[in-house]
Coordinates of C-alpha atoms in Angstrom, one line a residue:
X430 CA -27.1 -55.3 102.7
X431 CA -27.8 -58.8 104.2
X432 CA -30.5 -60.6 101.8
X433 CA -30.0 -58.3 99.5
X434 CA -29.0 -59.5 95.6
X435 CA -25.5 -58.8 94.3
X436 CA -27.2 -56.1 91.4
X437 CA -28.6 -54.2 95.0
X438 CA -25.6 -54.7 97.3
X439 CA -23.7 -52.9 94.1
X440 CA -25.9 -50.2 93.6
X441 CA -25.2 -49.2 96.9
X442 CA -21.8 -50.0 96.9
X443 CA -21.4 -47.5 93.6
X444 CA -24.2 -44.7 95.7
X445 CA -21.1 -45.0 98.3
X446 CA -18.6 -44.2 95.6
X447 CA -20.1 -41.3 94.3
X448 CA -21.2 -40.1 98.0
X449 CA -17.6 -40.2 98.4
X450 CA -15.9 -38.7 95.0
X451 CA -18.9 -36.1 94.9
X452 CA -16.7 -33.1 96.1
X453 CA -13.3 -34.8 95.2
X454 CA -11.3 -34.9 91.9
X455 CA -7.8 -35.7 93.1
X456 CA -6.9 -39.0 91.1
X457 CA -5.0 -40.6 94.1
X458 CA -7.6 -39.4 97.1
X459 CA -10.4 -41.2 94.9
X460 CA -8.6 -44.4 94.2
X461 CA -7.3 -44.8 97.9
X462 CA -11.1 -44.0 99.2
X463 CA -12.9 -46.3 96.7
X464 CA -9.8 -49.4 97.2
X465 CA -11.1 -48.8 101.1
X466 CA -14.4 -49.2 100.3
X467 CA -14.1 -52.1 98.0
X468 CA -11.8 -53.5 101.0
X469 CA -14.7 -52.9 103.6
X470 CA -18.0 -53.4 101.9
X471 CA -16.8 -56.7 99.8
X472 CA -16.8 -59.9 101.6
X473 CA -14.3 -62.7 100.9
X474 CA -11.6 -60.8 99.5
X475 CA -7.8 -60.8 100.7
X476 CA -6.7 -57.8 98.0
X477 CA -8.4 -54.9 96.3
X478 CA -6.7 -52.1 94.8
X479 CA -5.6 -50.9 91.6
X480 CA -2.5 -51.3 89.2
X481 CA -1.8 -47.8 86.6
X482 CA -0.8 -47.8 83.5
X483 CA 3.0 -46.4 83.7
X484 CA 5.7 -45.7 81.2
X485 CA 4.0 -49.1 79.3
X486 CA 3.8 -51.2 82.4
X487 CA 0.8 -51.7 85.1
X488 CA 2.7 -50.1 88.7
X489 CA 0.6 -50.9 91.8
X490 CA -1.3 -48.3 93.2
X491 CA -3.6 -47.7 96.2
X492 CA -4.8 -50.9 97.8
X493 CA -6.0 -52.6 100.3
X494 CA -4.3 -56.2 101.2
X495 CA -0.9 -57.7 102.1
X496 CA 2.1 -56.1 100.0
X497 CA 1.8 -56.7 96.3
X498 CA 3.8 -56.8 93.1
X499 CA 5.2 -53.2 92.0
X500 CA 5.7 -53.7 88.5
X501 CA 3.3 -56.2 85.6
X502 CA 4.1 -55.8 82.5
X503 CA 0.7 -55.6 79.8
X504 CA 1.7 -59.3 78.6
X505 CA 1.8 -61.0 82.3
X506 CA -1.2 -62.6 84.3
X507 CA -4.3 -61.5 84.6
X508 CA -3.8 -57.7 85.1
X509 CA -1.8 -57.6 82.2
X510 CA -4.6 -59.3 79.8
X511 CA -7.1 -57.2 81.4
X512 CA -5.2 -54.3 80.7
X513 CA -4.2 -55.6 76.8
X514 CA -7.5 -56.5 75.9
X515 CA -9.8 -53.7 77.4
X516 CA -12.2 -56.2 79.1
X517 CA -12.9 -57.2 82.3
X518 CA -11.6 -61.2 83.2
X519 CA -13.4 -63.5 85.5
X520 CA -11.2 -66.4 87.4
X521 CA -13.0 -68.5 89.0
X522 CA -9.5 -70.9 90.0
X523 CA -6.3 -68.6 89.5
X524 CA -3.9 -72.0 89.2
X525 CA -5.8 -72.6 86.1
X526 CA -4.9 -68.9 84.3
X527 CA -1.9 -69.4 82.2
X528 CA 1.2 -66.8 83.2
X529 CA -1.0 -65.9 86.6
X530 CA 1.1 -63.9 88.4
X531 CA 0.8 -64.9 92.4
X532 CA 1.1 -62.2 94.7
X533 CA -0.1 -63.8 97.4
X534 CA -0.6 -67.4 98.2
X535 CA -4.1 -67.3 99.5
X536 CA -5.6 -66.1 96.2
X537 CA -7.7 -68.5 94.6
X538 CA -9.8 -66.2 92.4
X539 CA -9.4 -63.2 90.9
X540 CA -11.3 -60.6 89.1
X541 CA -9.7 -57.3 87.3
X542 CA -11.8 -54.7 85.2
X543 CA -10.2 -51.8 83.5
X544 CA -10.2 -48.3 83.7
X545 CA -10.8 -46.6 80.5
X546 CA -12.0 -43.2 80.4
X547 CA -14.8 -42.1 78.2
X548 CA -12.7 -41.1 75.4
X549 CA -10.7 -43.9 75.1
X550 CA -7.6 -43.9 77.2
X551 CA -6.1 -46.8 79.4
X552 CA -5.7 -45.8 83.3
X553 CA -5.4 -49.1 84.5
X554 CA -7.0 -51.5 86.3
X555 CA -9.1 -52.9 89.1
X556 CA -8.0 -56.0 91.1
X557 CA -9.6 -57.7 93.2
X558 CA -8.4 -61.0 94.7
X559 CA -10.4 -64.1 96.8
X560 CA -9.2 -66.7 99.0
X561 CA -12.2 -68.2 97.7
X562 CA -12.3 -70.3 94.5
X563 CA -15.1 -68.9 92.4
X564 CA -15.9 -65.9 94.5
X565 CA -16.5 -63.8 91.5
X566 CA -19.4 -63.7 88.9
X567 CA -20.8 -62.0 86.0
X568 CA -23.1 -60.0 88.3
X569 CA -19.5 -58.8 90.5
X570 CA -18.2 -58.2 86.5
X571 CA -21.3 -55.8 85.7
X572 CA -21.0 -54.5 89.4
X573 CA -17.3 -53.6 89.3
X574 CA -17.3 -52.5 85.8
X575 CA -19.9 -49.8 87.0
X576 CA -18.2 -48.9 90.0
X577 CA -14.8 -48.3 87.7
X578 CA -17.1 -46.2 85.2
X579 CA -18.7 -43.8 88.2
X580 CA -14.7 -44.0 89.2
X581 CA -13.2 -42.8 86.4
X582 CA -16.0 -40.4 85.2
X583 CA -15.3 -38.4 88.6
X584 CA -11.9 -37.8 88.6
X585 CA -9.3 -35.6 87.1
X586 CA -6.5 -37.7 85.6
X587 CA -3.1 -36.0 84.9
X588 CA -1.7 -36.7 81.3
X589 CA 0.8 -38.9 82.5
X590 CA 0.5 -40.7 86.0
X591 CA 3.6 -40.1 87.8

């Protein structure tokens, strides 16, 4: 993908998704293979995984990184506004987000889209952290946020995540 513009290097990052969730439905095998993906195709990122919407609170889920936080409630850092507001967020400095929530000290930038599914209902959300200030743009936002869409689209989600 060297040379390649961030729009290509995440179509083929999403043709890997769906190369891997084409013959698999299973919530948790889908998120554990695409956090593994994110954590091996990505460059410059020191967490990727994703947080679920549980009894009214984001719980971490699969991930690739150093040990995170279990539990953020919807009105805490950036997961938790992500979450509230349906809308991917875009932190170019982390120290500058009001209430951000450090997991690890090497973060400096973080990005989190979330998972809604096509009728409407929160999952979660996507996290993915930098040691890099400004390592995330609008072209990772419209990247991710397709990546979580093919994501979601292919997956059977229980009623309740347990």
């Amino acid at each position: 993908m060297k040379g390649a513009t961030k729009a290509e290097q995440y179509e083929q990052l999403v043709s890997e998704l769906r190369g891997l969730v084409a013959d698999e439905r299973d919530w948790l095998a889908n998120l554990a293979n695409a956090a593994a993906l994110l954590g091996l195709r990505l460059p410059d990122l020191n967490w990727a995984g994703f947080y679920l919407l549980r009894a009214g609170r984001l719980t971490v889920g699969p991930f690739q990184g150093k040990p995170a936080c279990v539990h953020i409630e919807l009105s805490r850092g950036v997961c938790g506004a992500s979450a509230s507001r349906r809308e991917t967020i875009v932190v170019p400095d982390v120290h500058q987000f009001p209430g951000h929530i450090a997991c690890d000290e090497a973060s400096q930038s973080e990005i989190v889209v979330p998972l809604v599914t096509a009728d409407g209902r929160l999952l979660g959300v996507l996290d993915l952290d930098s040691p890099k200030l400004a390592r995330f743009d609008e072209a990772d936002a419209r990247g991710l946020e397709q990546f979580g869409a093919v994501l979601t689209a292919a997956t059977d989600w229980p009623a309740e995540i347990p």
